[in-house]
mmCIF file of C-alpha atoms in Angstrom:
data_model
loop_
_atom_site.group_PDB
_atom_site.id
_atom_site.type_symbol
_atom_site.label_atom_id
_atom_site.label_comp_id
_atom_site.label_asym_id
_atom_site.label_seq_id
_atom_site.Cartn_x
_atom_site.Cartn_y
_atom_site.Cartn_z
ATOM 1 C CA MET A 1 29.960 91.417 10.958
ATOM 2 C CA GLY A 2 26.776 91.505 12.387
ATOM 3 C CA ARG A 3 24.795 88.264 13.431
ATOM 4 C CA THR A 4 22.147 87.046 11.397
ATOM 5 C CA ARG A 5 19.259 87.290 13.573
ATOM 6 C CA ASN A 6 16.650 84.032 13.413
ATOM 7 C CA SER A 7 12.991 85.145 12.829
ATOM 8 C CA PRO A 8 10.163 82.930 14.141
ATOM 9 C CA TRP A 9 8.915 82.809 10.522
ATOM 10 C CA ASP A 10 12.309 81.364 8.933
ATOM 11 C CA SER A 11 10.448 77.664 8.411
ATOM 12 C CA GLN A 12 7.536 79.250 6.715
ATOM 13 C CA ARG A 13 9.708 81.320 4.614
ATOM 14 C CA VAL A 14 11.701 78.630 3.576
ATOM 15 C CA ARG A 15 8.327 76.671 2.748
ATOM 16 C CA LEU A 16 7.190 79.478 0.684
ATOM 17 C CA CYS A 17 10.547 79.419 -1.087
ATOM 18 C CA LYS A 18 9.817 75.746 -2.133
ATOM 19 C CA GLU A 19 6.283 76.103 -3.051
ATOM 20 C CA LEU A 20 7.336 79.270 -5.145
ATOM 21 C CA ARG A 21 10.057 77.010 -7.420
ATOM 22 C CA ALA A 22 7.773 74.276 -7.280
ATOM 23 C CA LEU A 23 5.242 76.421 -8.855
ATOM 24 C CA ARG A 24 7.714 77.647 -11.481
ATOM 25 C CA LEU A 25 8.746 74.797 -12.335
ATOM 26 C CA SER A 26 4.965 73.069 -12.542
ATOM 27 C CA ALA A 27 4.564 76.296 -15.166
ATOM 28 C CA GLY A 28 7.576 74.698 -17.123
ATOM 29 C CA LEU A 29 9.615 77.991 -16.550
ATOM 30 C CA HIS A 30 13.407 78.467 -16.104
ATOM 31 C CA GLN A 31 14.725 80.648 -13.815
ATOM 32 C CA GLU A 32 15.553 83.261 -16.427
ATOM 33 C CA GLU A 33 12.060 82.736 -18.260
ATOM 34 C CA LEU A 34 10.044 83.878 -15.220
ATOM 35 C CA ALA A 35 12.649 86.805 -14.551
ATOM 36 C CA MET A 36 11.612 88.099 -17.855
ATOM 37 C CA LYS A 37 7.802 88.076 -17.619
ATOM 38 C CA LEU A 38 8.897 89.672 -13.993
ATOM 39 C CA GLY A 39 10.829 92.627 -15.479
ATOM 40 C CA ALA A 40 13.054 91.662 -13.060
ATOM 41 C CA HIS A 41 16.969 89.871 -13.335
ATOM 42 C CA GLN A 42 17.358 85.938 -13.016
ATOM 43 C CA SER A 43 19.426 86.563 -9.804
ATOM 44 C CA PHE A 44 16.420 87.972 -8.560
ATOM 45 C CA VAL A 45 14.328 84.420 -8.353
ATOM 46 C CA SER A 46 17.668 82.764 -7.842
ATOM 47 C CA ARG A 47 18.015 84.821 -4.472
ATOM 48 C CA TYR A 48 14.651 84.068 -3.289
ATOM 49 C CA GLU A 49 14.213 80.475 -3.900
ATOM 50 C CA ARG A 50 17.302 80.187 -2.134
ATOM 51 C CA GLY A 51 15.797 82.018 0.631
ATOM 52 C CA GLU A 52 18.601 84.969 0.399
ATOM 53 C CA ARG A 53 16.033 87.500 -0.310
ATOM 54 C CA ARG A 54 12.359 88.021 1.694
ATOM 55 C CA LEU A 55 9.297 89.012 -0.814
ATOM 56 C CA ASP A 56 6.659 91.668 -0.077
ATOM 57 C CA LEU A 57 3.332 90.458 -0.902
ATOM 58 C CA PHE A 58 2.982 92.319 -4.258
ATOM 59 C CA GLU A 59 6.245 90.294 -5.089
ATOM 60 C CA VAL A 60 4.325 87.175 -4.518
ATOM 61 C CA HIS A 61 1.179 87.819 -6.795
ATOM 62 C CA ALA A 62 3.374 88.741 -9.566
ATOM 63 C CA ILE A 63 5.211 85.847 -9.438
ATOM 64 C CA CYS A 64 2.195 83.552 -8.897
ATOM 65 C CA THR A 65 0.694 85.145 -11.762
ATOM 66 C CA ALA A 66 3.642 84.900 -13.921
ATOM 67 C CA CYS A 67 3.409 81.446 -13.330
ATOM 68 C CA GLY A 68 -0.147 81.033 -13.978
ATOM 69 C CA SER A 69 -1.695 80.490 -11.389
ATOM 70 C CA SER A 70 -3.098 82.185 -7.962
ATOM 71 C CA MET A 71 -2.074 83.507 -4.456
ATOM 72 C CA SER A 72 -5.283 81.860 -3.131
ATOM 73 C CA ALA A 73 -3.911 78.557 -4.904
ATOM 74 C CA LEU A 74 -0.473 79.121 -3.211
ATOM 75 C CA LEU A 75 -1.987 79.591 0.068
ATOM 76 C CA LYS A 76 -3.904 76.426 -0.302
ATOM 77 C CA ARG A 77 -0.742 74.202 -1.107
ATOM 78 C CA LEU A 78 0.889 75.894 2.265
ATOM 79 C CA GLU A 79 -1.612 75.240 3.850
ATOM 80 C CA LEU A 80 -1.970 71.517 3.140
ATOM 81 C CA GLU A 81 1.901 70.397 4.036
#
């Protein structure tokens, strides 16, 4: 089996995943509810929240929108940490 390479962005990705989870929780959504809004399966939400799946820009935007927020608000939260 191949080794997983560490990326210089791993710590930022972990922070992003934590913030997206916090965003979902602050919106009062369970993983299943968010997944339904995204037209995805609950495992999609679970995997990215655990950092097992990378997200593209469009997915992050859709998650923010589904949680009633914006990407700019998310970026501000990330900058404050």
